[in-house]
Coordinates of C-alpha atoms in Angstrom, one line a residue:
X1 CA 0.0 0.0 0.0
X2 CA 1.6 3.3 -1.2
X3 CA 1.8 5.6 1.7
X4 CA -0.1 8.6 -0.1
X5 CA -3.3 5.8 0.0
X6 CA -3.1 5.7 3.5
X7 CA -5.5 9.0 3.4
X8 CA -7.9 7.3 1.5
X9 CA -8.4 4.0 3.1
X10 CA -9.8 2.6 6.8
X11 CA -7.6 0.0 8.8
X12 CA -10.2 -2.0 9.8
X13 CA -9.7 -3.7 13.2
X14 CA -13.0 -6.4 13.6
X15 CA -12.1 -7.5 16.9
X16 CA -11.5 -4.5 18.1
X17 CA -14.3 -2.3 16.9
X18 CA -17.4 -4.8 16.8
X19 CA -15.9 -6.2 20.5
X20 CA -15.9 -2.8 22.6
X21 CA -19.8 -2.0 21.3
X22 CA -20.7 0.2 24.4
X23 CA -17.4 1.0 26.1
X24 CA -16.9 4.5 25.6
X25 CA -20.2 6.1 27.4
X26 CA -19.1 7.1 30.3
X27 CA -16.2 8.3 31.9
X28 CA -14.2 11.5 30.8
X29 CA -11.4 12.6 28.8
X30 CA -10.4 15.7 31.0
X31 CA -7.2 17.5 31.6
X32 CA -6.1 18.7 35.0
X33 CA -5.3 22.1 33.3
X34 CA -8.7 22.3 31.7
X35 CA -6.9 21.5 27.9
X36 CA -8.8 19.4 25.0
X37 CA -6.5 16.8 24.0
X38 CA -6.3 15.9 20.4
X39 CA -5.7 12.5 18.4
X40 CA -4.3 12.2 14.9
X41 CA -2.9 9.2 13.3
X42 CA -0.3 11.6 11.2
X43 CA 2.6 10.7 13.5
X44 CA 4.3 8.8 10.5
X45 CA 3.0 11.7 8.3
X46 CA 5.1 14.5 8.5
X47 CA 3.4 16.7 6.3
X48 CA 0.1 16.6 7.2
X49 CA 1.0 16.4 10.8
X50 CA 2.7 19.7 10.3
X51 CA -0.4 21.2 8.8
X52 CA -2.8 20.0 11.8
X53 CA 0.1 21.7 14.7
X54 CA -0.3 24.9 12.6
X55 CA -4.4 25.2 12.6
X56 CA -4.2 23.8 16.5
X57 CA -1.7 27.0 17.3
X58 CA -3.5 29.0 15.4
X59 CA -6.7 28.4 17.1
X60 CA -4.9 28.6 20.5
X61 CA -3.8 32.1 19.7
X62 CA -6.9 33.0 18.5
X63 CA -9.0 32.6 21.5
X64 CA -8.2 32.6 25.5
X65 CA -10.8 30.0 26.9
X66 CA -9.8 26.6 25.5
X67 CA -6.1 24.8 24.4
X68 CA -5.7 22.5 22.6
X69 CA -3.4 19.9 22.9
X70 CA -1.8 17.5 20.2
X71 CA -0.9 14.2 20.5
X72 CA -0.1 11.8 17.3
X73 CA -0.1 8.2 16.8
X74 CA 1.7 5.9 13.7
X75 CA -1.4 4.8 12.0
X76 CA -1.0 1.4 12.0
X77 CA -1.7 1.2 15.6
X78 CA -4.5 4.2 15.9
X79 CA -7.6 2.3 15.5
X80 CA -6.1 0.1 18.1
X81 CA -5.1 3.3 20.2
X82 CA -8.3 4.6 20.1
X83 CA -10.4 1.2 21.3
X84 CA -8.0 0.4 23.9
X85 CA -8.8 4.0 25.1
X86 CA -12.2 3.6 24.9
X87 CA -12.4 0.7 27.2
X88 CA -10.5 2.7 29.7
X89 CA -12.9 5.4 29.8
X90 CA -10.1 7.5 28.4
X91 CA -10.6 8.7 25.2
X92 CA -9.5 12.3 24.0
X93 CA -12.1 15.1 23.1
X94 CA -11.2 15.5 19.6
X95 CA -10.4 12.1 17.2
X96 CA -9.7 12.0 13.4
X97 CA -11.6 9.1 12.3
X98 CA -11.5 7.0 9.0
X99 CA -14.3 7.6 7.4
X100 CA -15.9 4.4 7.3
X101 CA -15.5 4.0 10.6
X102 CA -18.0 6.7 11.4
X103 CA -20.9 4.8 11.6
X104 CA -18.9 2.0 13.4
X105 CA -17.6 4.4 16.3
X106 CA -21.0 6.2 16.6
X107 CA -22.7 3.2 17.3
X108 CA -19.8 1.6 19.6
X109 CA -20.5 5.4 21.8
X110 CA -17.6 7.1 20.9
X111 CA -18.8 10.0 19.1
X112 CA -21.3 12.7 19.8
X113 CA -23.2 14.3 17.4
X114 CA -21.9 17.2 15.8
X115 CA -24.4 20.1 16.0
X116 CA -24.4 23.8 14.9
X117 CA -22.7 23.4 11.9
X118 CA -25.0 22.2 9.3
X119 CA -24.5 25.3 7.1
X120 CA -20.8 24.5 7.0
X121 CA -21.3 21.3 6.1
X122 CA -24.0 21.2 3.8
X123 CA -20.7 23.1 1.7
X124 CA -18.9 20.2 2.1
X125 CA -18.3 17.3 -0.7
X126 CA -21.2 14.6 0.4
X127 CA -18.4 11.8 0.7
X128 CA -16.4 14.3 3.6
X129 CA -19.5 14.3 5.8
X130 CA -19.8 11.2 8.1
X131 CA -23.3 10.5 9.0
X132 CA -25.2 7.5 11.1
X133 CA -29.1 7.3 11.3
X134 CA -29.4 11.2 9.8
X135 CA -27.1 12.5 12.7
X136 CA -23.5 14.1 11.8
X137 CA -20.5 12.5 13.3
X138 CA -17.3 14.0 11.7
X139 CA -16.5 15.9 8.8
X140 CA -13.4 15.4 6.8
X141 CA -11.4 18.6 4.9
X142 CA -10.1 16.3 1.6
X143 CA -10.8 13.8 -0.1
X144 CA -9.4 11.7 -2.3
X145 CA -10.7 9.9 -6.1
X146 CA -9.9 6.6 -8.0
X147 CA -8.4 7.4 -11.4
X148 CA -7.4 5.8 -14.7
X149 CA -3.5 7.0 -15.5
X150 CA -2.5 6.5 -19.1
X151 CA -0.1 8.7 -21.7
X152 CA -1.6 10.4 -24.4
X153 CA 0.8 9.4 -26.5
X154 CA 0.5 5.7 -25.4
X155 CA -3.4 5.8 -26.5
X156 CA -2.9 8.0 -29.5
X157 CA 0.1 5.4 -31.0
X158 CA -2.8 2.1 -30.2
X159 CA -5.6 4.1 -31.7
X160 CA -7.3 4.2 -28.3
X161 CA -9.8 6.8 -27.5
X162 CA -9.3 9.3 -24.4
X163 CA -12.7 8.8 -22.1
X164 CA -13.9 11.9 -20.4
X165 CA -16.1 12.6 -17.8
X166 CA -18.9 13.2 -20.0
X167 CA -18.0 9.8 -22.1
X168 CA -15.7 7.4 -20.1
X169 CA -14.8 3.7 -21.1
X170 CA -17.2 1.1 -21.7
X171 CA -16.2 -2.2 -20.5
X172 CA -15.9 -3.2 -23.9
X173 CA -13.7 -0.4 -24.6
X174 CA -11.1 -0.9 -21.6
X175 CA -10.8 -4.6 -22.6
X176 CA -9.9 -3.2 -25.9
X177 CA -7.5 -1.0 -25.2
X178 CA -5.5 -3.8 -22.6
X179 CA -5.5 -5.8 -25.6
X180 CA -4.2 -3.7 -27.8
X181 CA -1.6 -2.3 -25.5
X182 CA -0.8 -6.2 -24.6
X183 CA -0.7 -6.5 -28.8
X184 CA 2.3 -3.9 -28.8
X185 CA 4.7 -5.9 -26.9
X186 CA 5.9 -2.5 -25.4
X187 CA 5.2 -3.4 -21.5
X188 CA 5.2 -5.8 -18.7
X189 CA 2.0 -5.3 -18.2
X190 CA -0.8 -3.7 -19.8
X191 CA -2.6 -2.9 -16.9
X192 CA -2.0 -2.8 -13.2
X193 CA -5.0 -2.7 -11.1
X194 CA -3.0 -2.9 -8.0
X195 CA -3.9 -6.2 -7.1
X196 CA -0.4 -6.6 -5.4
X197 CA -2.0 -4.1 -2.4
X198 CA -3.6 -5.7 0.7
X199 CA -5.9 -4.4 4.0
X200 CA -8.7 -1.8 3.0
X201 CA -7.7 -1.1 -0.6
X202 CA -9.4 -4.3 -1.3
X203 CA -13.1 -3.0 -0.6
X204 CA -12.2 0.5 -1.4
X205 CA -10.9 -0.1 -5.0
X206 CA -12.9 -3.3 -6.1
X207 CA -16.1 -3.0 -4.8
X208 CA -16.9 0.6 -7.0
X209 CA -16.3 -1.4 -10.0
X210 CA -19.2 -4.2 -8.5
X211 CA -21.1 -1.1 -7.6
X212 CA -20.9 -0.1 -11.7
X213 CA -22.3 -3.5 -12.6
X214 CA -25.5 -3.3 -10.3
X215 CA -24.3 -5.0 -7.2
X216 CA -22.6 -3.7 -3.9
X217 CA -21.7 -4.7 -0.7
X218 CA -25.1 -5.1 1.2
X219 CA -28.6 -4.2 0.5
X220 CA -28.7 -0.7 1.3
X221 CA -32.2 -0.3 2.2
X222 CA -32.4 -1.8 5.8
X223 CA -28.5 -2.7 6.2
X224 CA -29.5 -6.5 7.0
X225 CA -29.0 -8.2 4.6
X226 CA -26.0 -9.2 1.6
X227 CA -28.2 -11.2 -0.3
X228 CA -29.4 -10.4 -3.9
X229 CA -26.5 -7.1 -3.7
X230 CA -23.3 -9.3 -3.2
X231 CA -23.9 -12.8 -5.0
X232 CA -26.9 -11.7 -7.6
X233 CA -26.8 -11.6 -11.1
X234 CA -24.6 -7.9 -11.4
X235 CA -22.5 -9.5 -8.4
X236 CA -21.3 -12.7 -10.5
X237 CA -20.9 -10.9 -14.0
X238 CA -18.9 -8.2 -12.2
X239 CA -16.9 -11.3 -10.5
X240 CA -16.4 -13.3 -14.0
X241 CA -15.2 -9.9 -15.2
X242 CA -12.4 -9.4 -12.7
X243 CA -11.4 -12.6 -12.8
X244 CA -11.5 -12.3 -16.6
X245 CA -8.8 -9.9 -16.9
X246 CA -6.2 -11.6 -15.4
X247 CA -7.1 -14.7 -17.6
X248 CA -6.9 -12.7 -20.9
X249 CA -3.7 -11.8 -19.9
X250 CA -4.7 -7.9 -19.5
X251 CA -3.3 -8.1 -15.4
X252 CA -2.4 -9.4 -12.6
X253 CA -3.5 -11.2 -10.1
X254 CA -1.0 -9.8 -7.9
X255 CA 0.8 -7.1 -9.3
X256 CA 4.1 -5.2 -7.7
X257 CA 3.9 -3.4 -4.7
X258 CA 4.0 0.3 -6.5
X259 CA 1.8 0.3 -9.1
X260 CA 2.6 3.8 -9.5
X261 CA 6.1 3.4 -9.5
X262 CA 5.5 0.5 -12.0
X263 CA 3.6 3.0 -14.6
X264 CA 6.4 5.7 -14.2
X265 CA 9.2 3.5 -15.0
X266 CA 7.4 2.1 -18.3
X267 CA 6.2 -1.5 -16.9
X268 CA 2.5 -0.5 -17.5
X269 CA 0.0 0.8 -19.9
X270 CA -3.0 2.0 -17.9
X271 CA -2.9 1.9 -14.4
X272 CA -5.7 2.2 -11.7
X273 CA -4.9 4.6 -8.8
X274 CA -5.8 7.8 -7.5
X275 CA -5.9 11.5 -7.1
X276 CA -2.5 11.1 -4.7
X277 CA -0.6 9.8 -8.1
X278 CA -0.4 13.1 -10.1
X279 CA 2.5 14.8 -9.1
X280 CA 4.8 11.6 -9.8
X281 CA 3.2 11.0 -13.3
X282 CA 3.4 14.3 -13.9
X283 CA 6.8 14.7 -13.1
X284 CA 8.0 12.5 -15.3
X285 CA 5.6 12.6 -18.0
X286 CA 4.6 16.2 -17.6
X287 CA 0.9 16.9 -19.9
X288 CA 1.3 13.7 -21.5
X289 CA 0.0 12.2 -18.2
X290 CA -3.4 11.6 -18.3
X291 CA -6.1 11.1 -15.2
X292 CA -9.3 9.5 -17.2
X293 CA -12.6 8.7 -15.3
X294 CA -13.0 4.9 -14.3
X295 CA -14.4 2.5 -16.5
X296 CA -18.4 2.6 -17.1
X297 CA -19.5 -1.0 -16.5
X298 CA -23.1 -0.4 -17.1
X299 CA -24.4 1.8 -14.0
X300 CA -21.7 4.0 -14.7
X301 CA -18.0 5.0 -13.0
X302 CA -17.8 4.6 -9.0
X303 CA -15.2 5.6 -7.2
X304 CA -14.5 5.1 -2.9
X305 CA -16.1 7.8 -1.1
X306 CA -14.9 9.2 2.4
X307 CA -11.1 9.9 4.1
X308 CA -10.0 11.1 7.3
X309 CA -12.2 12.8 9.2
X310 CA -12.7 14.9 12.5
X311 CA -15.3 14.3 15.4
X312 CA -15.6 15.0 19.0
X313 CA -15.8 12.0 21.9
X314 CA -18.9 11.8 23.1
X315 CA -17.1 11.5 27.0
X316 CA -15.4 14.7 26.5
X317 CA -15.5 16.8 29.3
X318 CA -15.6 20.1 27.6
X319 CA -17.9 19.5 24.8
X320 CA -18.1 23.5 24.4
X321 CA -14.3 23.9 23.7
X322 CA -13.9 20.9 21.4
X323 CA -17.2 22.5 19.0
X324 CA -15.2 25.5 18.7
X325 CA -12.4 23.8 17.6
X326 CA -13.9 21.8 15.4
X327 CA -16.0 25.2 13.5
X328 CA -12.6 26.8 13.7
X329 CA -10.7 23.7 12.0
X330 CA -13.8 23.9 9.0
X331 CA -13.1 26.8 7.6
X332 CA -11.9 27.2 3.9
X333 CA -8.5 28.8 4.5
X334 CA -7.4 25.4 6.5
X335 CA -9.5 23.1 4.6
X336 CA -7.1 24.9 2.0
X337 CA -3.5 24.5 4.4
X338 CA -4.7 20.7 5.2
X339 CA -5.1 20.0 1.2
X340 CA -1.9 21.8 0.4
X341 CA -0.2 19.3 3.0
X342 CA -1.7 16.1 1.8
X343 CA -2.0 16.8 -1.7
X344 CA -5.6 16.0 -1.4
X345 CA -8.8 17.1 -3.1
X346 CA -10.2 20.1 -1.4
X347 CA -13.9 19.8 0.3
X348 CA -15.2 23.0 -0.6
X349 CA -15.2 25.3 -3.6
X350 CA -14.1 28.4 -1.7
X351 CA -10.9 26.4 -0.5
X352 CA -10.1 24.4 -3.8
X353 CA -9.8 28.2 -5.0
X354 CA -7.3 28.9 -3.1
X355 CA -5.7 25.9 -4.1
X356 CA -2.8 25.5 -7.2
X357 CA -4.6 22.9 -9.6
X358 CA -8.3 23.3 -7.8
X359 CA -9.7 26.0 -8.9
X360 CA -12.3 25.2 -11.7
X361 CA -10.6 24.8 -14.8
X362 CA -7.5 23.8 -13.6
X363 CA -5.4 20.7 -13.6
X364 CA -6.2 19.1 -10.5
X365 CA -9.6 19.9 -10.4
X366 CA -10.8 16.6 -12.6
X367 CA -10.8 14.9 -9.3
X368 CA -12.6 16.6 -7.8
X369 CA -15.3 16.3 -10.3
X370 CA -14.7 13.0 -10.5
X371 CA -15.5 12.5 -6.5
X372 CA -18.5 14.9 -6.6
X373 CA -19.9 13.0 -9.7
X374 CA -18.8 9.6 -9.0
X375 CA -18.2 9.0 -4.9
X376 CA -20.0 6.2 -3.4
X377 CA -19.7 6.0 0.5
X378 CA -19.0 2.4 1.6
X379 CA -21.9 0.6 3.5
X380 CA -22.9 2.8 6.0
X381 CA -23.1 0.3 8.7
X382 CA -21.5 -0.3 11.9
X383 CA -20.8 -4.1 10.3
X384 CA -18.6 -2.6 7.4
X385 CA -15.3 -3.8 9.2
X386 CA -16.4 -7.1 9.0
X387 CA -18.0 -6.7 5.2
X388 CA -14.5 -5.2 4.2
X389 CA -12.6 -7.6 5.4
X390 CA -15.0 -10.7 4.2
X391 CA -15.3 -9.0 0.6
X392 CA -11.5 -8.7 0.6
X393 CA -11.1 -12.5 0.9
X394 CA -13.9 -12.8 -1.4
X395 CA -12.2 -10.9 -4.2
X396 CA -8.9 -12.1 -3.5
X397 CA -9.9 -16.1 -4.0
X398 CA -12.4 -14.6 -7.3
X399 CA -9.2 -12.9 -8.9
X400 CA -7.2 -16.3 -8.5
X401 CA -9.7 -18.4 -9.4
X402 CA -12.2 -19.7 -7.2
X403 CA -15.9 -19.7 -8.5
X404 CA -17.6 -16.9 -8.4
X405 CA -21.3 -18.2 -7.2
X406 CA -19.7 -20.2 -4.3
X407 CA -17.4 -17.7 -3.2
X408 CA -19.9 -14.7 -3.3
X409 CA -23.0 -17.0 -1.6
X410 CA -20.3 -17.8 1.0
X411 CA -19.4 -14.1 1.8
X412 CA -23.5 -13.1 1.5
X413 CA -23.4 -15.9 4.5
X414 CA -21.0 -14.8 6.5
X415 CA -21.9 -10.6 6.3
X416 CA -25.6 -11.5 7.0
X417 CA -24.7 -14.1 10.3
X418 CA -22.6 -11.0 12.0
X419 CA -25.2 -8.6 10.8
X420 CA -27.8 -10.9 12.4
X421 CA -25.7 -11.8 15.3
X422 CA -25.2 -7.7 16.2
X423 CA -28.8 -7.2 16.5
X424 CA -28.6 -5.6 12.9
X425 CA -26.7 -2.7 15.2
X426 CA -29.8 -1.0 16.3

């Protein structure tokens, strides 16, 4: 997993998460010196880390009554951090979350609802807004988008057409172009869907392109059931299709561990990433670089939904302080500082504005239009730890070879038994 993807993507920890259900009402996160404390998972993330230390002393110096204090984890041991903390009563007034998570922590009684800012937030991209049952939870200031990278020149020298927003790839026409591309002898590979990553990429990555056949993760009318959405007709074809591509010899089942690296360096035709690839394809392909919309495979291009996010505890002591913190850290300029640091997709107009690339028209701002059009949330269930995990495994054994119908029923089994057996987290 390429360390720019770790914005875009939850660590899901099913033990953790679905086990402590309950274990953080009650008890307080205080200071002795009346200070909010902060968590971030940026500790390995110098850059971003940076950015949130700067809007934190800003808002210090802006105001006398409340300080906030910063203290950052690594992120592969946050989630942990942050359950552990909440069995111990001890959690912090002010978390980043994953989004995903959201509705996972909201339930569990870690977050309050976030009130007073709807007005703010109804500004925001839909994906950067965490909700569970029509209350708001966290908000996130980026986002990021799944892309298509290919060289103009590349397509132009295969006779393959350059999608746009307005007309991306069919599936018939991205099956084309990996065979023609495979035809010219000239690379490794002719795509790379970076089937070589593990963890949350899995769900994030795989599951829009089941969402753009008809199927998805869970039925999202009641939450309660997999069945029909996950092994139904879409569900299968989408499965035969995936597993397709590596037969014909268009990818790989497991591909290296930089995809984006790969492409640079000439091993690959088209590969699928994301927003946080630009600025290397671009620096070594400069405006031949091209960032096309995701394939079209019949209900139209999906892409993940949802980063990092902010919410408040719901045992925080000084509920007051933390809300002004939080309206303080939604404003445009550092929605605009945070997506400077993290090379992200900025959640409002006003701040992608004030952004190099952002602004409407310019080079960057294709993402953006791609999450705004295209963004689909994952399952907004407290179970989605559990479905990512089980539809990881799922994928994993369709892309090597197991059948698709068995393998799909078995994961519609095993999604609706912890569904069922969580009381359908009501």
């Amino acid at each position: 997993m390429s360390k720019a993807f770790k914005v875009a993507v939850a660590v899901a920890t099913v033990g953790a998460l679905l086990g402590l259900a309950g274990c953080a009402k009650g008890g307080s996160s205080s200071n002795s010196d009346g200070s909010v404390t902060l968590w971030t998972h940026n500790a390995g993330n110098p850059d971003e880390l940076k950015a949130v230390n700067q809007v934190v002393d800003s808002f210090n110096q802006s105001q006398s009554k409340v300080k906030v204090k910063v203290q950052a984890f690594p992120q592969d041991s946050y989630n942990q951090s942050v359950t552990a903390a909440a069995a111990s009563k001890k959690l912090p007034c002010i978390m980043d979350i994953d989004g995903p998570n959201v509705p996972n922590w909201a339930w569990a009684g870690y977050l309050a609802p976030i009130s007073g800012m709807d007005d703010t937030l109804s500004k925001f991209l839909p994906s950067t807004v965490g909700k569970f049952k029509d209350k708001i939870y966290s908000f996130g200031l980026y986002d990021v988008s799944l892309v298509m990278i290919a060289r103009k020149s590349v397509l132009d020298e295969n006779g393959i057409r350059v999608p746009t927003i307005q007309q991306p790839w069919t599936a018939a026409e991205y099956e084309a172009a990996l065979a023609k591309l495979k035809a010219s002898g000239k690379f490794e590979q002719a795509g790379d869907l970076g089937t070589g990553q593990t963890g949350e990429w899995w769900p994030y990555a795989y599951s829009p392109f089941l969402q753009s056949f008809g199927g998805d993760l869970i039925n999202r009318s009641d939450y309660k059931t997999a069945d029909g959405a996950l092994n139904g007709p879409a569900a299968v074809a989408w499965a035969n299709w995936f597993h397709g591509l590596v037969a014909k010899g268009y990818v790989s089942a497991k591909s290296g561990a930089d995809p984006v690296a790969d492409f640079v360096n000439g091993k690959t035709g088209i590969v699928y990433s994301g927003s946080w690839a630009a600025q290397p394809a671009r620096d070594k392909f400069g405006d031949d670089a091209l960032f096309l919309p995701s394939v079209d495979l019949g209900k139209g291009p999906k892409v993940g939904g949802a980063s990092w996010q902010w919410g408040m505890s719901k045992s925080c002591s000084n509920p007051d302080g933390a809300a002004a913190f939080l309206k303080y850290l939604a404003s445009d300029d550092n929605i605009a500082l945070m997506a400077k640091a993290t090379k992200t997709i900025p959640t409002t107009e006003a701040a992608a504005a004030k952004v190099p690339g952002y602004a409407a028209g310019g080079g960057n701002d294709i993402f953006r239009q791609y999450s705004k059009n295209y963004a689909v949330l994952r399952p907004v269930t407290p179970g989605y730890p559990f479905i990512a995990t089980t539809f990881g495994k799922a994928a994993q054994d369709i892309i090597n070879g197991a059948d698709p119908k068995q393998t799909l029923d078995q994961a519609v089994k095993d999604i609706d038994a912890n569904q069922k057996q969580n009381n359908y987290f009501q």
